[in-house]
Short mmCIF file of C-alpha atoms in Angstrom, two decimals:
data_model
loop_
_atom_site.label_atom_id
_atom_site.label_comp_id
_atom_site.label_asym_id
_atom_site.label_seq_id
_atom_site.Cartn_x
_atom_site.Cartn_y
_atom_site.Cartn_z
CA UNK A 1 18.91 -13.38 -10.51
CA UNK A 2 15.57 -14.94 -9.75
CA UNK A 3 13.19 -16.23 -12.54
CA UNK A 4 9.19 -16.39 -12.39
CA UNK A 5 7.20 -18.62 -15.00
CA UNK A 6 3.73 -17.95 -15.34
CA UNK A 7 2.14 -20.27 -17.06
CA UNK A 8 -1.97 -21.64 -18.36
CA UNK A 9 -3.31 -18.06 -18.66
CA UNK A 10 -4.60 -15.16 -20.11
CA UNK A 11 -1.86 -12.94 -20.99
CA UNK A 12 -2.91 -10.17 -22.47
CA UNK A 13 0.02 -8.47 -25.12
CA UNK A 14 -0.21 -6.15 -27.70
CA UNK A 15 -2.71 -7.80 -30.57
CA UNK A 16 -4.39 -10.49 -28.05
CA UNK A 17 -3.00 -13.10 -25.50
CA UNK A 18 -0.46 -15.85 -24.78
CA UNK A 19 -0.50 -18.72 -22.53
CA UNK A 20 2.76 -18.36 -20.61
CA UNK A 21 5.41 -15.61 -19.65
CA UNK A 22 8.74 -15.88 -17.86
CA UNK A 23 10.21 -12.78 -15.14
CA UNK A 24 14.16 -12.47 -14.81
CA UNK A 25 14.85 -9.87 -12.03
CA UNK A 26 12.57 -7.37 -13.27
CA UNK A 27 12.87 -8.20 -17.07
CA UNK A 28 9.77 -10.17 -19.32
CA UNK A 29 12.48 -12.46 -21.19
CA UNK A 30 9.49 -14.65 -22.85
CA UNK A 31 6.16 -14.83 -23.58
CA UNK A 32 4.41 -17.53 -25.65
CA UNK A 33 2.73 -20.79 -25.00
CA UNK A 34 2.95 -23.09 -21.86
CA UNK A 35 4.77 -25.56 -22.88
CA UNK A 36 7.85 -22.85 -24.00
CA UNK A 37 8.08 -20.92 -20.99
CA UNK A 38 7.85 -23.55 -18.47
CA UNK A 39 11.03 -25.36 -19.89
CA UNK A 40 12.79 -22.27 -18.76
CA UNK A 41 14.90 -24.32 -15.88
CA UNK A 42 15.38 -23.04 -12.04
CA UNK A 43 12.58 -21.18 -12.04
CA UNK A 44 9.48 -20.39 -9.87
CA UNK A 45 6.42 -21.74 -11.43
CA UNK A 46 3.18 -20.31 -10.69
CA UNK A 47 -0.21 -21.47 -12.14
CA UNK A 48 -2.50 -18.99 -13.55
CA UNK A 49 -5.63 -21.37 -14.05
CA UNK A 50 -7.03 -19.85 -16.62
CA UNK A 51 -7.10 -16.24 -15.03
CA UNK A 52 -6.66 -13.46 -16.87
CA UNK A 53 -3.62 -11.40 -16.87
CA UNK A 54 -2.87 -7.36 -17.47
CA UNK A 55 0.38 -5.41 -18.39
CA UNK A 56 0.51 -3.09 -14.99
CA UNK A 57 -1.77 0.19 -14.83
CA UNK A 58 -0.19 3.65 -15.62
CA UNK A 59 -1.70 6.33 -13.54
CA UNK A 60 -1.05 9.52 -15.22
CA UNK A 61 -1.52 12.29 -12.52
CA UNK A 62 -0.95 11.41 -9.12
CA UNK A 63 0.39 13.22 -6.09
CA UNK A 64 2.53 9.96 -4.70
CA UNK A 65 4.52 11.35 -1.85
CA UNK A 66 1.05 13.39 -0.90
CA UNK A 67 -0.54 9.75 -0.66
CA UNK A 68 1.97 8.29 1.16
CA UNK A 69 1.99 11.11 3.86
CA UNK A 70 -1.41 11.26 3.95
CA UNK A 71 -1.40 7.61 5.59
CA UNK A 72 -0.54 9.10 9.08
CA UNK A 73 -3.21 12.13 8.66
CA UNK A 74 -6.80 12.28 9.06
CA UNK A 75 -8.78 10.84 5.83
CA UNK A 76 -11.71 13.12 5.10
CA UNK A 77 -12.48 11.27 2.00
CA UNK A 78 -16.62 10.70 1.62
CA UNK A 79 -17.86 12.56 4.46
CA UNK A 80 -21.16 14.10 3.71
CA UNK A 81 -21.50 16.60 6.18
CA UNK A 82 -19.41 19.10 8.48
CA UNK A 83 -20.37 17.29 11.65
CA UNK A 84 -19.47 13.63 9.93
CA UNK A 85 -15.87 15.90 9.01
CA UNK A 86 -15.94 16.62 13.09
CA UNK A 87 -16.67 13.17 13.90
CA UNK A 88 -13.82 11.84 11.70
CA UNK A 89 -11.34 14.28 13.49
CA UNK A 90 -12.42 13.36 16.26
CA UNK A 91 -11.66 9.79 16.02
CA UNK A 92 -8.21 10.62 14.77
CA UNK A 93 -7.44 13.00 17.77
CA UNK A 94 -8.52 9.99 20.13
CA UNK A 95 -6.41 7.52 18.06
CA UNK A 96 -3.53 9.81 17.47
CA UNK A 97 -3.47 11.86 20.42
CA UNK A 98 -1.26 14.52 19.13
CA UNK A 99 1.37 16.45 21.82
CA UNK A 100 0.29 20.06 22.25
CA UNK A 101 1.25 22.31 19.50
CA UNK A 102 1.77 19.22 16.75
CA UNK A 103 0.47 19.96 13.49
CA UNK A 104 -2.68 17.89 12.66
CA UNK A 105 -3.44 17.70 9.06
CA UNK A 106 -5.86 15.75 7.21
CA UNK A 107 -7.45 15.99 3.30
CA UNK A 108 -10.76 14.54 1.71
CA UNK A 109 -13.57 17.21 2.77
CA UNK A 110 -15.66 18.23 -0.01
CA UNK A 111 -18.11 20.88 0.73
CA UNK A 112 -19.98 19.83 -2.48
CA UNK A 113 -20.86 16.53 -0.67
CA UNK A 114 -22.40 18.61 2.18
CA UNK A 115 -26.54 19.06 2.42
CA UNK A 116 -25.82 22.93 2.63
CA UNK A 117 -22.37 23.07 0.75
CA UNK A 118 -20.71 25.25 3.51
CA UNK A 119 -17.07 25.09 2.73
CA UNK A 120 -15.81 24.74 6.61
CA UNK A 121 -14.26 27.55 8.54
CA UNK A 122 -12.12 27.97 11.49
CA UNK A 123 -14.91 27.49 13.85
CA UNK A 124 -15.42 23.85 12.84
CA UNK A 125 -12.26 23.16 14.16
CA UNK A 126 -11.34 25.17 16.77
CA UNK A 127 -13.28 23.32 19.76
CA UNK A 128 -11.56 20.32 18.84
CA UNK A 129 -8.26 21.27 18.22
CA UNK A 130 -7.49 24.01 21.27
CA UNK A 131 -3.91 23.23 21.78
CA UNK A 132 -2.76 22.42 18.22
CA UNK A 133 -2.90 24.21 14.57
CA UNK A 134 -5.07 22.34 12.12
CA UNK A 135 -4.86 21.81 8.31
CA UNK A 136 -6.88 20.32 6.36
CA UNK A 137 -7.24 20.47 2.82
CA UNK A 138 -10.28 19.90 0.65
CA UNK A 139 -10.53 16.98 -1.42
CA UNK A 140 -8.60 19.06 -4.82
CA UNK A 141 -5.75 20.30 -2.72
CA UNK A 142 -6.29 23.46 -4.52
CA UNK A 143 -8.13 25.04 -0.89
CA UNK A 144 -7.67 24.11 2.63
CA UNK A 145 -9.40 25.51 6.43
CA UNK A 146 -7.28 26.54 9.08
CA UNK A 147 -8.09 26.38 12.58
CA UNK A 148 -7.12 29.58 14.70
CA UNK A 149 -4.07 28.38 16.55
CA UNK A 150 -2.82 27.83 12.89
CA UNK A 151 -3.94 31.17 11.84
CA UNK A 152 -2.01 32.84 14.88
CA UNK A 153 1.50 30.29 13.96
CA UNK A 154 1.08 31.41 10.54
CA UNK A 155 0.85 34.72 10.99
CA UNK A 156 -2.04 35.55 8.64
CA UNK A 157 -4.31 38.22 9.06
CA UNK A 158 -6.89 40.48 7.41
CA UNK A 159 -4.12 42.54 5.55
CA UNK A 160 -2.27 39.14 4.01
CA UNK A 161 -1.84 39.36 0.79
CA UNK A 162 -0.38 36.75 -1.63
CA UNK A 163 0.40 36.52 -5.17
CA UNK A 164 -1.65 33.98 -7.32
CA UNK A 165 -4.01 32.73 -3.85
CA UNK A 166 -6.41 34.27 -1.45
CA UNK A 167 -7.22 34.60 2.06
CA UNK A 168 -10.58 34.44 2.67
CA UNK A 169 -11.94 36.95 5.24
CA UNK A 170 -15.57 36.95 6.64
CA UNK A 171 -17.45 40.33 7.38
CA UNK A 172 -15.36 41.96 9.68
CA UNK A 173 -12.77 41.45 8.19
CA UNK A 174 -10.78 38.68 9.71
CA UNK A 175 -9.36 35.20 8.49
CA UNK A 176 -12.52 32.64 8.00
CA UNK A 177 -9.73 29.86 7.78
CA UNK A 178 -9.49 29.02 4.05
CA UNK A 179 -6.86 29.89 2.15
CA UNK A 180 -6.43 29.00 -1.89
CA UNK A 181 -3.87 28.42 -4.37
CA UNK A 182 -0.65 29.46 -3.57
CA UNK A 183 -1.62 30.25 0.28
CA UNK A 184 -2.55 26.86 0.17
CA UNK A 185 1.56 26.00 -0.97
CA UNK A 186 2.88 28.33 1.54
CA UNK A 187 1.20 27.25 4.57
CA UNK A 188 2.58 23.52 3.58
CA UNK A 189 5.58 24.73 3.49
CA UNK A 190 5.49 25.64 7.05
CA UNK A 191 4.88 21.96 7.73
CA UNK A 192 7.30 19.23 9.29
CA UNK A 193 8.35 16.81 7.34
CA UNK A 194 9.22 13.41 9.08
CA UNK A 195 12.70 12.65 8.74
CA UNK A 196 14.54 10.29 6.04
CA UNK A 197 13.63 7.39 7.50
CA UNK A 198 10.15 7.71 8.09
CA UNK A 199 9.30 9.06 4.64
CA UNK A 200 11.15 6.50 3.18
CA UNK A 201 9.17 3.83 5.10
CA UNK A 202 6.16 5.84 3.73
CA UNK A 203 6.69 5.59 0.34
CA UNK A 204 7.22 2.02 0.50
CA UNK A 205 4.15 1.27 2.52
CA UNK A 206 2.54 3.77 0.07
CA UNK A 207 4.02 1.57 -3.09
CA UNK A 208 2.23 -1.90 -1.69
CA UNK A 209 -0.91 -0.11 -1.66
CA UNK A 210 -0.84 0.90 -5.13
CA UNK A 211 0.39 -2.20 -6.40
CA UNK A 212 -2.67 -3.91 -4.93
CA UNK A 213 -4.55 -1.95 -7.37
CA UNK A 214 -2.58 -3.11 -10.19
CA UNK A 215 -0.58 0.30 -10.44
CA UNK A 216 2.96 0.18 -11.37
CA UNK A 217 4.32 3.09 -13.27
CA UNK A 218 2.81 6.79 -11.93
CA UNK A 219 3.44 10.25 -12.83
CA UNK A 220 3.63 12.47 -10.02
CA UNK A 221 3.98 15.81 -8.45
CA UNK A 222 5.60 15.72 -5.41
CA UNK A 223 6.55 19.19 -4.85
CA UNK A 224 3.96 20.94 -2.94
CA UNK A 225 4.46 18.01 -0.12
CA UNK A 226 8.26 19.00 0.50
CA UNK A 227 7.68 22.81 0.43
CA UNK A 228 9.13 22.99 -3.75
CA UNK A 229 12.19 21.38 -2.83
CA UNK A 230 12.87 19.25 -5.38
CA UNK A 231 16.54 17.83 -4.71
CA UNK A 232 14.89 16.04 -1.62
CA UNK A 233 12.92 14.08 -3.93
CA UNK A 234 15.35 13.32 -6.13
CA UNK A 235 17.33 12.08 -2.95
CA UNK A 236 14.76 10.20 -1.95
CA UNK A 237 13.81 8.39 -4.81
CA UNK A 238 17.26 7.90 -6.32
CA UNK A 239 18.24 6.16 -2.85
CA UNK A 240 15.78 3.98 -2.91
CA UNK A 241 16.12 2.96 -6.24
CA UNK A 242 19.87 2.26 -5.54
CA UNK A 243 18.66 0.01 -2.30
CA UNK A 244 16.53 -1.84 -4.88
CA UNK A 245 13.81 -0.91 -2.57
CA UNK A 246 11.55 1.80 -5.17
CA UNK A 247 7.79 -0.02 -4.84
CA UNK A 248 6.90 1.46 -8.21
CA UNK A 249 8.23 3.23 -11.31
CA UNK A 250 7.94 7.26 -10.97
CA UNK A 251 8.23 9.83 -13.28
CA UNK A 252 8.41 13.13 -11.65
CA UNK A 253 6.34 15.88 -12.58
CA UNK A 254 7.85 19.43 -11.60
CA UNK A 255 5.99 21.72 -10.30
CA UNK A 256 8.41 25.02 -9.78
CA UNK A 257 6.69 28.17 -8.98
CA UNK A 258 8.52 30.75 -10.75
CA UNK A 259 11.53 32.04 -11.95
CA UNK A 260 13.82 31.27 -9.69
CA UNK A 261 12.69 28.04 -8.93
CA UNK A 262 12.83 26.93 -12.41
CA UNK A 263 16.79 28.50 -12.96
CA UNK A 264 17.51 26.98 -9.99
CA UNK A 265 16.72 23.55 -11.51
CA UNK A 266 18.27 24.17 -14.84
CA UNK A 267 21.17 25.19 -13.17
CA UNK A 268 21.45 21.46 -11.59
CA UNK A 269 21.96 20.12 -14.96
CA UNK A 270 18.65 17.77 -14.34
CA UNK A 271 16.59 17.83 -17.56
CA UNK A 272 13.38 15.62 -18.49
CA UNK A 273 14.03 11.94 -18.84
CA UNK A 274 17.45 11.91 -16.85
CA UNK A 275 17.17 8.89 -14.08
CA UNK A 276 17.35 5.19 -13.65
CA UNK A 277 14.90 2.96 -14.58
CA UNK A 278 12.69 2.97 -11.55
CA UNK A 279 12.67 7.01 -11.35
CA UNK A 280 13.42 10.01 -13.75
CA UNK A 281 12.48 13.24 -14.53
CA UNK A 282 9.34 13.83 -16.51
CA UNK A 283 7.89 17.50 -17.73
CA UNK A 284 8.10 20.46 -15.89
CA UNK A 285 4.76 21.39 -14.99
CA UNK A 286 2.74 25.06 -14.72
CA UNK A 287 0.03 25.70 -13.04
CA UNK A 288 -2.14 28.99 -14.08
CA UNK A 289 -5.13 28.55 -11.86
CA UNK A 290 -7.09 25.83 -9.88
CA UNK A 291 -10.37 24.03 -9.23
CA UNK A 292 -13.86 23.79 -10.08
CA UNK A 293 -14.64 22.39 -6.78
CA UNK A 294 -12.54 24.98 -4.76
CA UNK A 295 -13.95 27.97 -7.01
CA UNK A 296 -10.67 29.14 -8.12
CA UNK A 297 -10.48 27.70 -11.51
CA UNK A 298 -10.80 30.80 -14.06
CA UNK A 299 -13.82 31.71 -15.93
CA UNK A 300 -15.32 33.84 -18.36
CA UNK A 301 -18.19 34.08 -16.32
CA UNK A 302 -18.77 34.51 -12.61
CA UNK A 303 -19.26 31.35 -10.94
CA UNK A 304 -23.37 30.42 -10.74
CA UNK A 305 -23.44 30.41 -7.23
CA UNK A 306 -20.46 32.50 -6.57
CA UNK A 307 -21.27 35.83 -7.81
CA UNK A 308 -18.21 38.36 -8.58
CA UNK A 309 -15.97 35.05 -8.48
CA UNK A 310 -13.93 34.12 -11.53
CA UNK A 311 -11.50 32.25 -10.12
CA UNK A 312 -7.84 32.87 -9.26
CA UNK A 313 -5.10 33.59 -11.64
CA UNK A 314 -1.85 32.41 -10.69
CA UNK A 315 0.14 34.57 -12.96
CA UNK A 316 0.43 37.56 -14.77
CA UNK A 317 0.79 36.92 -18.65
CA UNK A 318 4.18 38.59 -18.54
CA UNK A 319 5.42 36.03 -15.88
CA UNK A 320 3.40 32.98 -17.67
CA UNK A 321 5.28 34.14 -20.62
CA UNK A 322 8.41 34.45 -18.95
CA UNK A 323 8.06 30.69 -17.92
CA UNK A 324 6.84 29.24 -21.02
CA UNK A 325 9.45 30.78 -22.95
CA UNK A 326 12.29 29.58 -20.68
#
């Protein structure tokens, strides 16, 4: 088992700091003063000089899988206007070029970055995306635009109607492109995922760019990227945690829907805190509404410049009830 001495530093530890500390496989087996953890023999010796030194970050809500996906998709993170949104796509199309009828997805817009604050619509999209459907999903996750080809694949029209999410529909009637809430779920759903492989060379790829943040423990909800399915997470993260190959520690967040969903998880025998030390289940999760940004948070009130919007509920009380309870 390999063994790591760091030594003349800042170690911060619970009530103030220590000099030295020694790494066995993925154990701290000392900390204290230079001079004690360097006579630790056969070990790998590595000079802080002076610098300072911090237990590993804990991010408590993260969507990790999302992140590592969204490495192959078009980052709309920071654009300040529709057209800088088009010019961003545009780049990716060119870099990417995607065979007719692939999906081309993409998150980061945020309409509240925008000089006019025009949440986009279809017809952003369409002229640049004639030959494949389009998703991309505001910055929250909680709405997303459509282009029309994914409209037509999706099958949505001005009499859609969903339980807990919306379809937005302009004046005459027809599909603007944005969809909320638990449209927003459904249409992922329809997504490819890559296969094995590929996601698990994702997450990995996704892990070293977390850990050069200093993250190393995250709680996250996978299940929206894998369409609620959450045995192929706990495939996927148990495997690589077997192959010694998990970038960072996970605990899993769960995110099922309803009913069913949630007896169908029970029924695995799966309950919170069951896992190996790199991944294991955390709380099961509900969600009863969703954003400020996306306008479908719940209020009281109508939203200020929303009027007759109050957000979306996701549930009934009798079915919130029904879940809490279980």
């Amino acid at each position: 088992m390999s063994k790591s001495v760091f030594y003349n530093g800042k170690i911060a530890v619970p009530g103030g700091f220590v000099e030295g500390m020694a790494i066995e496989g993925q154990n701290i087996v000392c900390l204290g003063s230079s001079e004690e953890v360097c006579a630790i023999r056969d070990a790998e010796k590595i000079d802080l000089a002076k610098r300072l030194a911090l237990p590993g970050f804990i991010d408590g809500h993260m969507h990790f899988l999302a992140y590592a996906l969204s490495l192959e998709r078009a980052d709309l993170l920071g654009c300040l206007s529709v057209n800088e949104v088009r010019s961003r796509l545009r780049a990716f199309l060119d870099e990417r070029r995607p065979e007719p009828g692939e999906w081309v997805v993409g998150r980061g817009w945020n309409h509240e970055l925008f000089d006019d604050n025009r949440i986009l619509t279809k017809e952003d999209l369409d002229d640049l995306t004639p030959e494949n459907p389009a998703m991309l999903a505001r910055v929250c996750g909680h709405i997303v635009v459509l282009n029309s080809r994914a409209i037509t694949l999706l099958g949505l029209t001005g009499e859609s109607r969903f339980a807990g999410g919306v379809v937005d529909l302009d004046d005459g009637g027809e599909p603007t492109g944005v969809i909320r809430e638990s449209v927003v779920e459904w249409a992922g759903s329809k997504l490819p995922l890559p296969g094995p492989e590929k996601l698990r060379k994702l997450v990995v790829r996704a892990g070293k760019e977390t850990a050069k943040v200093g993250l190393t423990s995250i709680h996250s909800d996978d299940l929206g990227s894998v369409g609620g399915d959450f045995q192929t997470i706990i495939d996927l993260y148990i495997s690589l945690c077997k192959e010694d190959e998990m970038p960072v520690r996970i605990t899993e967040q769960l995110l099922l829907r309803n009913r069913p969903a949630l007896d169908h998880f029970l029924s695995t025998g799966w309950r919170t805190g069951d896992g190996m030390p790199f991944f294991h289940i955390g709380p099961l999760k509900i969600l009863t509404d969703g954003s400020m940004g996306g306008r479908t948070a719940l209020l009281r009130k109508e939203y200020a410049d929303a009027p007759g919007v109050f957000g979306v509920p996701i549930y009934g009380h009798d079915e919130l009830d029904d879940l809490v309870l279980t």
